[in-house]
């Protein structure tokens, strides 16, 4: 496989962009391949190499790269009529109606331009609504590039995880390990009266793919209710991906107060959204006092792309297709691991998947989760499978990145660039893609 064009492009990029990229995860070592174009479930790079694409833009592309006729037509029309106005349009009302109709907890929604902007605004909203400053986040959880959640450390011993963030931000952010109800109880025992919100992904989707253990979200819901705190589900990655149109909260039967969206809801264009109970979301300006605003918010092209993508998904059993392929891929991976690397763990659900290079195998595989770890207590892998950010961190990251990822690339399979980020199946993927991917895994693992 030749990568000369990509190499030359990266050489130019390094002179004019920090690290040669516009988002840090793209800076694959020694240099990334540059994409020339998408093609269904595949991408073609600048040197003409073709890959099965399981990155899918890091989550936004539910339908793949060839947008169906109705989506393409809606996008073209919105762009042709003038890209944006600074005044309301019908299409944003329609998308808001669609979201509130399908996502159980969401009565009202405010659209913004990125997942980061959504979580920033959701945290401000929770603080404004409760009049409290502290938020609780999960260790290893990701909520975008925002000051309040870029923290490391444990409990109330937190500090910023990046230079440039004042210590005082971290003072207001408490961390607990995901899937640890005791730690959640402790943090509420100590700080309950000051906690504005618990902010968590329903599934840790940016750090391995870690499913909740039985009862975990119910515990968080109860603790929030008992202490007058809000539960915020960050569904930027799981929204309209896990659980279909009802999102992960519908699948798990949890009723968060606020939900953040991004990725799929913009149909491949920059987007974020904050949804929730009217009483809370109406605290945003101009209905309420919590300042929220944006020149590009509710952008007509994005709104059209998001609306037609979700309509198409509703009308064409997209979730049946992608979840079915996900199931096949994860169970195929499970079989390969049992033969070749029993210490590794298949994780994922619906159309998300990953193989995490965990270090310990169970004694038996009798009756284990067949198509990705579901945190079933009676699964023989239960003790070994990762439960939180710390467990994921202990896995073999270097081997994953330096040996495994390039071996998959060389066989024409494009995976996310490190052990932590999820991979995705799209509507354009086929049975053949799954077979080809499994063959490549068999070689590379
Ligand atoms: C991607 C992601 C974000 C950040 O969204 P951006 O659009 O990249 O700003 C926030 N939270 C979660 C759970 C995400 O997956």
Tab-separated table of C-alpha atoms and ligand atoms in Angstrom:
chain	number	residue	atom	x	y	z
A	1	UNK	CA	0.000	0.000	0.000
A	2	UNK	CA	1.459	3.296	-1.133
A	3	UNK	CA	0.951	6.440	0.988
A	4	UNK	CA	3.179	8.955	-0.809
A	5	UNK	CA	0.449	11.540	-1.426
A	6	UNK	CA	-0.687	11.385	2.201
A	7	UNK	CA	2.874	11.759	3.342
A	8	UNK	CA	3.372	14.837	1.175
A	9	UNK	CA	0.086	16.349	2.383
A	10	UNK	CA	1.036	15.781	6.004
A	11	UNK	CA	4.376	17.448	5.358
A	12	UNK	CA	2.487	20.560	4.162
A	13	UNK	CA	-0.076	20.289	6.981
A	14	UNK	CA	2.622	20.257	9.674
A	15	UNK	CA	3.762	23.711	8.533
A	16	UNK	CA	0.377	25.361	8.903
A	17	UNK	CA	-1.676	23.407	11.457
A	18	UNK	CA	-0.587	22.309	14.943
A	19	UNK	CA	0.237	18.615	14.699
A	20	UNK	CA	-0.937	18.802	11.110
A	21	UNK	CA	-4.585	18.278	12.042
A	22	UNK	CA	-7.716	20.078	13.233
A	23	UNK	CA	-8.685	17.482	15.838
A	24	UNK	CA	-5.991	15.767	17.833
A	25	UNK	CA	-7.213	12.181	17.504
A	26	UNK	CA	-6.605	12.304	13.741
A	27	UNK	CA	-2.825	12.587	14.083
A	28	UNK	CA	-2.119	8.877	13.600
A	29	UNK	CA	1.583	8.020	13.816
A	30	UNK	CA	3.794	8.390	11.893
A	31	UNK	CA	1.306	10.237	9.660
A	32	UNK	CA	-2.390	9.823	8.874
A	33	UNK	CA	-3.757	8.944	5.467
A	34	UNK	CA	-5.673	11.812	3.907
A	35	UNK	CA	-9.170	11.051	2.657
A	36	UNK	CA	-9.989	11.872	-0.926
A	37	UNK	CA	-13.650	10.804	-0.789
A	38	UNK	CA	-16.215	8.531	0.763
A	39	UNK	CA	-17.967	5.737	-1.077
A	40	UNK	CA	-20.854	4.036	0.751
A	41	UNK	CA	-19.291	2.193	3.681
A	42	UNK	CA	-15.778	2.827	2.370
A	43	UNK	CA	-13.303	5.677	2.070
A	44	UNK	CA	-10.642	6.233	-0.569
A	45	UNK	CA	-7.410	7.973	0.398
A	46	UNK	CA	-5.244	10.440	-1.488
A	47	UNK	CA	-3.174	7.585	-2.944
A	48	UNK	CA	-6.249	5.737	-4.186
A	49	UNK	CA	-6.260	3.088	-1.417
A	50	UNK	CA	-9.718	1.879	-0.422
A	51	UNK	CA	-10.739	0.999	3.117
A	52	UNK	CA	-13.833	-0.322	4.852
A	53	UNK	CA	-14.643	2.668	7.038
A	54	UNK	CA	-15.575	1.879	10.635
A	55	UNK	CA	-14.617	5.370	11.843
A	56	UNK	CA	-17.683	6.999	10.281
A	57	UNK	CA	-16.487	10.459	11.190
A	58	UNK	CA	-16.146	9.287	14.839
A	59	UNK	CA	-19.870	8.668	15.025
A	60	UNK	CA	-21.984	11.151	13.055
A	61	UNK	CA	-22.488	9.055	9.925
A	62	UNK	CA	-25.376	6.662	10.441
A	63	UNK	CA	-26.037	6.229	6.733
A	64	UNK	CA	-22.451	6.157	5.481
A	65	UNK	CA	-20.951	8.358	2.806
A	66	UNK	CA	-23.513	8.128	0.007
A	67	UNK	CA	-26.482	10.018	1.337
A	68	UNK	CA	-29.833	8.666	0.139
A	69	UNK	CA	-31.598	10.742	-2.508
A	70	UNK	CA	-34.037	12.393	-0.065
A	71	UNK	CA	-31.242	13.476	2.292
A	72	UNK	CA	-29.071	14.753	-0.501
A	73	UNK	CA	-31.937	16.693	-2.060
A	74	UNK	CA	-32.816	18.357	1.263
A	75	UNK	CA	-29.190	19.359	1.881
A	76	UNK	CA	-28.692	20.698	-1.640
A	77	UNK	CA	-31.884	22.704	-1.470
A	78	UNK	CA	-31.074	24.252	1.919
A	79	UNK	CA	-27.580	25.180	0.707
A	80	UNK	CA	-28.885	26.565	-2.585
A	81	UNK	CA	-31.482	28.792	-0.927
A	82	UNK	CA	-28.743	30.618	0.964
A	83	UNK	CA	-26.810	28.884	3.687
A	84	UNK	CA	-28.186	30.667	6.791
A	85	UNK	CA	-30.156	33.705	7.932
A	86	UNK	CA	-29.998	34.617	11.615
A	87	UNK	CA	-33.773	34.207	11.720
A	88	UNK	CA	-35.825	31.109	12.471
A	89	UNK	CA	-36.747	28.545	9.812
A	90	UNK	CA	-39.381	25.811	9.622
A	91	UNK	CA	-36.845	23.021	9.366
A	92	UNK	CA	-35.495	23.626	12.889
A	93	UNK	CA	-39.025	23.374	14.289
A	94	UNK	CA	-39.481	20.113	12.416
A	95	UNK	CA	-36.265	18.614	13.727
A	96	UNK	CA	-37.107	19.725	17.280
A	97	UNK	CA	-40.557	18.114	16.886
A	98	UNK	CA	-38.960	14.916	15.625
A	99	UNK	CA	-36.527	14.732	18.555
A	100	UNK	CA	-39.159	15.480	21.211
A	101	UNK	CA	-41.537	12.936	19.651
A	102	UNK	CA	-38.996	10.099	19.790
A	103	UNK	CA	-36.819	10.702	22.833
A	104	UNK	CA	-38.897	9.996	25.938
A	105	UNK	CA	-37.416	12.555	28.351
A	106	UNK	CA	-37.071	15.422	25.902
A	107	UNK	CA	-39.883	17.982	25.800
A	108	UNK	CA	-37.870	20.876	24.418
A	109	UNK	CA	-34.591	21.241	22.643
A	110	UNK	CA	-32.021	23.956	21.857
A	111	UNK	CA	-29.744	23.308	18.879
A	112	UNK	CA	-26.091	24.356	18.938
A	113	UNK	CA	-23.058	23.587	16.785
A	114	UNK	CA	-21.047	20.853	18.461
A	115	UNK	CA	-21.230	18.244	21.171
A	116	UNK	CA	-18.802	20.343	23.190
A	117	UNK	CA	-21.080	23.352	22.984
A	118	UNK	CA	-23.997	21.146	24.043
A	119	UNK	CA	-22.255	19.900	27.197
A	120	UNK	CA	-20.953	23.379	28.057
A	121	UNK	CA	-24.493	24.738	27.809
A	122	UNK	CA	-26.023	21.773	29.659
A	123	UNK	CA	-23.668	22.262	32.598
A	124	UNK	CA	-24.429	25.990	32.677
A	125	UNK	CA	-28.151	25.211	32.527
A	126	UNK	CA	-27.934	22.732	35.409
A	127	UNK	CA	-25.938	25.195	37.483
A	128	UNK	CA	-28.340	28.007	36.668
A	129	UNK	CA	-31.413	25.908	37.388
A	130	UNK	CA	-30.205	24.500	40.708
A	131	UNK	CA	-28.172	27.482	41.878
A	132	UNK	CA	-25.318	25.073	42.676
A	133	UNK	CA	-21.797	24.847	41.260
A	134	UNK	CA	-20.559	21.272	41.520
A	135	UNK	CA	-20.926	18.609	38.874
A	136	UNK	CA	-20.088	14.917	39.094
A	137	UNK	CA	-18.508	13.202	36.080
A	138	UNK	CA	-17.205	9.692	35.434
A	139	UNK	CA	-13.489	8.977	35.336
A	140	UNK	CA	-12.646	8.296	31.683
A	141	UNK	CA	-15.877	9.914	30.485
A	142	UNK	CA	-15.578	12.388	27.625
A	143	UNK	CA	-17.768	15.426	27.156
A	144	UNK	CA	-15.818	17.390	24.578
A	145	UNK	CA	-13.125	20.006	24.914
A	146	UNK	CA	-14.647	21.943	27.793
A	147	UNK	CA	-13.114	23.457	30.932
A	148	UNK	CA	-15.478	21.901	33.474
A	149	UNK	CA	-14.970	18.294	32.408
A	150	UNK	CA	-11.302	18.216	31.393
A	151	UNK	CA	-10.298	17.044	34.834
A	152	UNK	CA	-8.387	14.129	36.287
A	153	UNK	CA	-8.101	12.744	39.782
A	154	UNK	CA	-10.549	11.129	42.161
A	155	UNK	CA	-13.528	12.320	44.135
A	156	UNK	CA	-12.920	15.917	45.202
A	157	UNK	CA	-9.156	15.655	44.581
A	158	UNK	CA	-9.349	16.784	40.988
A	159	UNK	CA	-7.223	19.028	38.849
A	160	UNK	CA	-7.335	20.154	35.219
A	161	UNK	CA	-6.156	17.547	32.715
A	162	UNK	CA	-4.825	20.208	30.339
A	163	UNK	CA	-2.669	23.285	30.722
A	164	UNK	CA	-4.646	26.460	30.203
A	165	UNK	CA	-7.481	25.563	32.552
A	166	UNK	CA	-7.510	27.368	35.897
A	167	UNK	CA	-7.496	25.095	38.972
A	168	UNK	CA	-10.737	26.732	40.037
A	169	UNK	CA	-12.672	24.931	37.302
A	170	UNK	CA	-11.609	21.544	38.657
A	171	UNK	CA	-12.646	22.578	42.173
A	172	UNK	CA	-16.234	22.372	41.028
A	173	UNK	CA	-15.907	19.014	39.290
A	174	UNK	CA	-16.024	15.762	41.260
A	175	UNK	CA	-15.149	12.446	39.650
A	176	UNK	CA	-16.298	8.910	40.374
A	177	UNK	CA	-15.552	5.614	38.648
A	178	UNK	CA	-18.324	4.495	36.267
A	179	UNK	CA	-20.302	1.483	37.492
A	180	UNK	CA	-19.418	2.060	41.142
A	181	UNK	CA	-22.630	2.813	43.074
A	182	UNK	CA	-20.758	3.067	46.382
A	183	UNK	CA	-18.505	5.841	45.111
A	184	UNK	CA	-21.580	7.690	43.854
A	185	UNK	CA	-23.226	7.362	47.276
A	186	UNK	CA	-20.078	8.651	48.957
A	187	UNK	CA	-19.766	11.705	46.774
A	188	UNK	CA	-23.427	12.578	47.424
A	189	UNK	CA	-23.068	11.925	51.157
A	190	UNK	CA	-20.293	14.454	51.283
A	191	UNK	CA	-21.325	17.042	48.688
A	192	UNK	CA	-25.007	16.335	47.933
A	193	UNK	CA	-26.236	19.814	48.733
A	194	UNK	CA	-23.740	21.437	46.370
A	195	UNK	CA	-24.170	19.081	43.414
A	196	UNK	CA	-25.950	20.681	40.469
A	197	UNK	CA	-25.791	17.591	38.286
A	198	UNK	CA	-24.333	14.224	37.485
A	199	UNK	CA	-23.093	14.286	33.903
A	200	UNK	CA	-22.525	10.873	32.348
A	201	UNK	CA	-22.722	9.033	29.084
A	202	UNK	CA	-25.272	6.200	29.349
A	203	UNK	CA	-22.487	3.981	27.973
A	204	UNK	CA	-18.860	5.097	28.207
A	205	UNK	CA	-18.588	5.486	24.456
A	206	UNK	CA	-15.304	7.310	24.139
A	207	UNK	CA	-13.251	5.132	26.421
A	208	UNK	CA	-13.600	1.536	25.351
A	209	UNK	CA	-17.303	0.935	25.185
A	210	UNK	CA	-18.357	0.250	28.751
A	211	UNK	CA	-21.961	-0.714	29.412
A	212	UNK	CA	-23.613	0.059	32.742
A	213	UNK	CA	-23.898	-2.754	35.260
A	214	UNK	CA	-27.384	-3.678	36.341
A	215	UNK	CA	-28.953	-0.897	38.403
A	216	UNK	CA	-26.168	1.653	38.002
A	217	UNK	CA	-28.160	4.348	36.223
A	218	UNK	CA	-31.093	3.735	38.570
A	219	UNK	CA	-28.752	4.484	41.480
A	220	UNK	CA	-27.656	7.752	39.867
A	221	UNK	CA	-31.273	8.694	39.150
A	222	UNK	CA	-32.221	8.050	42.785
A	223	UNK	CA	-29.273	9.941	44.225
A	224	UNK	CA	-30.067	12.944	42.050
A	225	UNK	CA	-33.736	12.857	43.081
A	226	UNK	CA	-32.879	12.541	46.762
A	227	UNK	CA	-30.517	15.520	46.652
A	228	UNK	CA	-32.290	17.857	44.261
A	229	UNK	CA	-29.580	17.387	41.623
A	230	UNK	CA	-30.121	16.903	37.900
A	231	UNK	CA	-29.164	13.843	35.889
A	232	UNK	CA	-27.615	14.776	32.541
A	233	UNK	CA	-27.178	12.044	29.950
A	234	UNK	CA	-24.533	12.907	27.394
A	235	UNK	CA	-25.958	11.118	24.379
A	236	UNK	CA	-23.723	12.847	21.860
A	237	UNK	CA	-22.416	9.461	20.748
A	238	UNK	CA	-25.296	7.133	21.752
A	239	UNK	CA	-28.096	9.458	20.596
A	240	UNK	CA	-29.871	7.963	17.547
A	241	UNK	CA	-27.199	5.250	17.544
A	242	UNK	CA	-28.003	3.047	20.569
A	243	UNK	CA	-31.644	2.120	21.072
A	244	UNK	CA	-32.592	3.579	17.680
A	245	UNK	CA	-34.722	6.714	17.684
A	246	UNK	CA	-35.477	6.535	21.416
A	247	UNK	CA	-31.702	6.680	22.116
A	248	UNK	CA	-29.890	4.884	24.946
A	249	UNK	CA	-32.161	6.367	27.621
A	250	UNK	CA	-35.158	4.663	26.015
A	251	UNK	CA	-33.278	1.388	25.747
A	252	UNK	CA	-32.267	1.521	29.419
A	253	UNK	CA	-35.575	2.967	30.624
A	254	UNK	CA	-33.935	5.920	32.381
A	255	UNK	CA	-35.478	9.372	32.514
A	256	UNK	CA	-32.692	11.997	32.612
A	257	UNK	CA	-33.510	15.649	33.285
A	258	UNK	CA	-31.253	16.949	30.534
A	259	UNK	CA	-29.841	15.197	27.476
A	260	UNK	CA	-27.061	16.393	25.216
A	261	UNK	CA	-26.955	15.368	21.569
A	262	UNK	CA	-24.527	15.852	18.708
A	263	UNK	CA	-23.064	13.724	15.945
A	264	UNK	CA	-25.927	11.849	14.205
A	265	UNK	CA	-28.608	14.474	14.872
A	266	UNK	CA	-26.843	16.769	12.362
A	267	UNK	CA	-26.677	14.173	9.606
A	268	UNK	CA	-22.918	14.652	9.138
A	269	UNK	CA	-22.824	18.438	9.596
A	270	UNK	CA	-21.607	20.314	12.721
A	271	UNK	CA	-24.236	20.044	15.444
A	272	UNK	CA	-25.101	19.747	19.094
A	273	UNK	CA	-28.323	19.990	21.079
A	274	UNK	CA	-29.518	20.276	24.648
A	275	UNK	CA	-32.888	18.693	25.392
A	276	UNK	CA	-34.919	17.971	28.488
A	277	UNK	CA	-37.920	18.847	30.592
A	278	UNK	CA	-39.512	22.125	29.499
A	279	UNK	CA	-39.311	23.506	33.005
A	280	UNK	CA	-35.536	23.171	32.895
A	281	UNK	CA	-34.730	23.926	29.248
A	282	UNK	CA	-36.903	27.052	29.391
A	283	UNK	CA	-34.338	28.533	31.747
A	284	UNK	CA	-32.248	29.252	28.630
A	285	UNK	CA	-32.455	32.803	27.293
A	286	UNK	CA	-34.643	34.317	25.988
A	287	UNK	CA	-37.314	32.280	27.836
A	288	UNK	CA	-35.217	32.311	31.029
A	289	UNK	CA	-32.027	33.841	32.382
A	290	UNK	CA	-29.312	31.294	31.629
A	291	UNK	CA	-27.415	32.795	28.723
A	292	UNK	CA	-27.228	30.693	25.594
A	293	UNK	CA	-26.746	31.902	22.049
A	294	UNK	CA	-25.061	31.121	18.723
A	295	UNK	CA	-24.733	32.640	15.260
A	296	UNK	CA	-24.828	29.267	13.531
A	297	UNK	CA	-27.224	27.486	15.913
A	298	UNK	CA	-30.041	25.677	14.134
A	299	UNK	CA	-28.187	26.070	10.837
A	300	UNK	CA	-30.649	25.290	8.032
A	301	UNK	CA	-28.315	22.951	6.123
A	302	UNK	CA	-27.523	20.991	9.278
A	303	UNK	CA	-31.158	20.882	10.330
A	304	UNK	CA	-32.207	19.593	6.905
A	305	UNK	CA	-29.494	16.931	6.935
A	306	UNK	CA	-30.376	15.816	10.461
A	307	UNK	CA	-34.107	15.739	9.855
A	308	UNK	CA	-33.952	13.803	6.585
A	309	UNK	CA	-31.368	11.377	7.982
A	310	UNK	CA	-33.591	10.537	10.946
A	311	UNK	CA	-36.716	10.345	8.767
A	312	UNK	CA	-34.907	8.017	6.420
A	313	UNK	CA	-33.805	5.883	9.382
A	314	UNK	CA	-37.379	5.715	10.664
A	315	UNK	CA	-38.815	4.739	7.293
A	316	UNK	CA	-36.207	2.211	6.184
A	317	UNK	CA	-35.344	0.000	9.140
A	318	UNK	CA	-31.816	1.406	9.210
A	319	UNK	CA	-31.408	0.354	12.838
A	320	UNK	CA	-32.457	-3.227	12.030
A	321	UNK	CA	-29.710	-3.347	9.414
A	322	UNK	CA	-26.837	-1.724	11.311
A	323	UNK	CA	-27.629	-3.452	14.617
A	324	UNK	CA	-27.883	-6.819	12.837
A	325	UNK	CA	-24.467	-6.332	11.222
A	326	UNK	CA	-23.108	-5.172	14.589
A	327	UNK	CA	-24.317	-8.357	16.228
A	328	UNK	CA	-22.711	-10.490	13.510
A	329	UNK	CA	-19.437	-8.639	13.644
A	330	UNK	CA	-19.184	-8.736	17.443
A	331	UNK	CA	-20.028	-12.416	17.676
A	332	UNK	CA	-17.575	-13.196	14.871
A	333	UNK	CA	-14.907	-11.256	16.753
A	334	UNK	CA	-15.768	-13.151	19.915
A	335	UNK	CA	-15.135	-16.473	18.117
A	336	UNK	CA	-11.795	-15.213	16.795
A	337	UNK	CA	-10.706	-14.080	20.251
A	338	UNK	CA	-11.618	-17.376	21.872
A	339	UNK	CA	-9.222	-19.070	19.441
A	340	UNK	CA	-6.462	-16.516	19.198
A	341	UNK	CA	-6.533	-14.100	22.140
A	342	UNK	CA	-8.880	-15.176	24.938
A	343	UNK	CA	-7.602	-12.368	27.158
A	344	UNK	CA	-9.037	-9.683	24.853
A	345	UNK	CA	-12.609	-8.402	25.226
A	346	UNK	CA	-15.218	-7.620	22.582
A	347	UNK	CA	-17.268	-4.619	23.623
A	348	UNK	CA	-20.133	-2.750	22.042
A	349	UNK	CA	-23.827	-2.833	21.376
A	350	UNK	CA	-26.194	-1.941	18.538
A	351	UNK	CA	-23.908	-0.535	15.800
A	352	UNK	CA	-20.903	0.196	18.056
A	353	UNK	CA	-17.975	-2.196	18.482
A	354	UNK	CA	-14.391	-2.484	19.609
A	355	UNK	CA	-11.869	-5.121	20.639
A	356	UNK	CA	-10.139	-4.008	23.824
A	357	UNK	CA	-6.762	-5.590	24.522
A	358	UNK	CA	-7.498	-6.553	28.110
A	359	UNK	CA	-4.926	-8.737	29.810
A	360	UNK	CA	-6.770	-11.561	31.545
A	361	UNK	CA	-8.836	-14.476	30.276
A	362	UNK	CA	-11.586	-16.187	32.261
A	363	UNK	CA	-11.262	-19.911	33.057
A	364	UNK	CA	-14.244	-20.784	30.937
A	365	UNK	CA	-16.281	-19.242	28.139
A	366	UNK	CA	-19.372	-21.279	28.902
A	367	UNK	CA	-22.423	-19.056	28.484
A	368	UNK	CA	-20.540	-15.748	28.149
A	369	UNK	CA	-21.975	-12.684	26.405
A	370	UNK	CA	-22.013	-13.722	22.724
A	371	UNK	CA	-21.849	-10.430	20.907
A	372	UNK	CA	-19.975	-7.985	23.100
A	373	UNK	CA	-19.751	-7.487	26.846
A	374	UNK	CA	-23.150	-6.630	28.338
A	375	UNK	CA	-21.944	-6.621	31.984
A	376	UNK	CA	-24.064	-9.679	32.751
A	377	UNK	CA	-23.278	-10.782	36.269
A	378	UNK	CA	-23.569	-14.481	35.406
A	379	UNK	CA	-21.132	-14.180	32.489
A	380	UNK	CA	-17.827	-15.980	33.183
A	381	UNK	CA	-15.987	-12.931	31.872
A	382	UNK	CA	-17.766	-10.588	34.288
A	383	UNK	CA	-14.765	-10.242	36.629
A	384	UNK	CA	-12.335	-9.656	33.743
A	385	UNK	CA	-14.323	-7.330	31.510
A	386	UNK	CA	-13.689	-3.600	31.939
A	387	UNK	CA	-16.139	-1.782	34.240
A	388	UNK	CA	-14.764	1.750	34.201
A	389	UNK	CA	-12.154	4.098	32.803
A	390	UNK	CA	-9.416	2.715	35.008
A	391	UNK	CA	-9.925	-0.834	33.686
A	392	UNK	CA	-9.792	0.380	30.094
A	393	UNK	CA	-6.619	2.310	30.825
A	394	UNK	CA	-4.904	-0.875	32.024
A	395	UNK	CA	-5.345	-2.551	28.621
A	396	UNK	CA	-2.558	-2.854	26.042
A	397	UNK	CA	-2.779	0.526	24.374
A	398	UNK	CA	0.659	0.509	22.735
A	399	UNK	CA	0.165	-2.881	21.110
A	400	UNK	CA	-3.254	-1.774	19.902
A	401	UNK	CA	-1.983	1.429	18.328
A	402	UNK	CA	1.413	0.495	17.004
A	403	UNK	CA	0.938	-3.075	15.833
A	404	UNK	CA	-2.747	-3.812	15.469
A	405	UNK	CA	-4.073	-0.576	13.939
A	406	UNK	CA	-1.482	-0.469	11.101
A	407	UNK	CA	-2.016	-4.184	10.404
A	408	UNK	CA	-5.733	-3.508	9.904
A	409	UNK	CA	-5.034	-0.458	7.760
A	410	UNK	CA	-2.727	-2.473	5.544
A	411	UNK	CA	-5.572	-4.927	4.970
A	412	UNK	CA	-7.917	-2.105	4.005
A	413	UNK	CA	-9.813	-1.656	7.262
A	414	UNK	CA	-10.014	1.849	8.746
A	415	UNK	CA	-10.445	1.735	12.536
A	416	UNK	CA	-10.455	4.604	15.026
A	417	UNK	CA	-6.901	5.517	15.853
A	418	UNK	CA	-6.572	4.219	19.397
A	419	UNK	CA	-7.857	1.640	21.803
A	420	UNK	CA	-10.324	4.042	23.408
A	421	UNK	CA	-12.560	5.362	20.652
A	422	UNK	CA	-15.581	3.426	19.490
A	423	UNK	CA	-16.041	2.143	15.925
A	424	UNK	CA	-19.302	2.257	14.027
A	425	UNK	CA	-21.320	0.395	11.453
A	426	UNK	CA	-23.368	2.362	8.942
A	427	UNK	CA	-26.336	1.613	6.739
A	428	UNK	CA	-24.109	1.325	3.662
A	429	UNK	CA	-22.070	-1.537	5.141
A	430	UNK	CA	-22.829	-4.983	3.767
A	431	UNK	CA	-22.528	-8.618	4.840
A	432	UNK	CA	-19.432	-8.782	2.660
A	433	UNK	CA	-17.820	-5.895	4.565
A	434	UNK	CA	-18.370	-7.759	7.819
A	435	UNK	CA	-16.847	-10.963	6.375
A	436	UNK	CA	-13.857	-9.028	5.038
A	437	UNK	CA	-13.365	-7.242	8.355
A	438	UNK	CA	-13.448	-10.537	10.267
A	439	UNK	CA	-10.808	-12.000	7.939
A	440	UNK	CA	-8.617	-8.976	8.575
A	441	UNK	CA	-9.048	-9.275	12.363
A	442	UNK	CA	-8.109	-12.974	12.133
A	443	UNK	CA	-4.837	-11.960	10.465
A	444	UNK	CA	-4.034	-8.961	12.628
A	445	UNK	CA	-4.821	-10.231	16.122
B	1	LIG	C1	-18.026	13.555	20.531
B	1	LIG	C2	-18.525	13.766	21.912
B	1	LIG	C3	-18.564	15.037	22.501
B	1	LIG	C4	-17.995	16.249	21.831
B	1	LIG	O1	-18.652	16.546	20.646
B	1	LIG	P1	-17.899	17.506	19.581
B	1	LIG	O2	-18.923	17.659	18.489
B	1	LIG	O3	-16.680	16.772	19.164
B	1	LIG	O4	-17.598	18.764	20.258
B	1	LIG	C5	-19.122	15.165	23.744
B	1	LIG	N1	-19.621	14.104	24.396
B	1	LIG	C6	-19.595	12.869	23.860
B	1	LIG	C7	-20.172	11.735	24.641
B	1	LIG	C8	-19.032	12.649	22.611
B	1	LIG	O5	-18.988	11.421	22.100
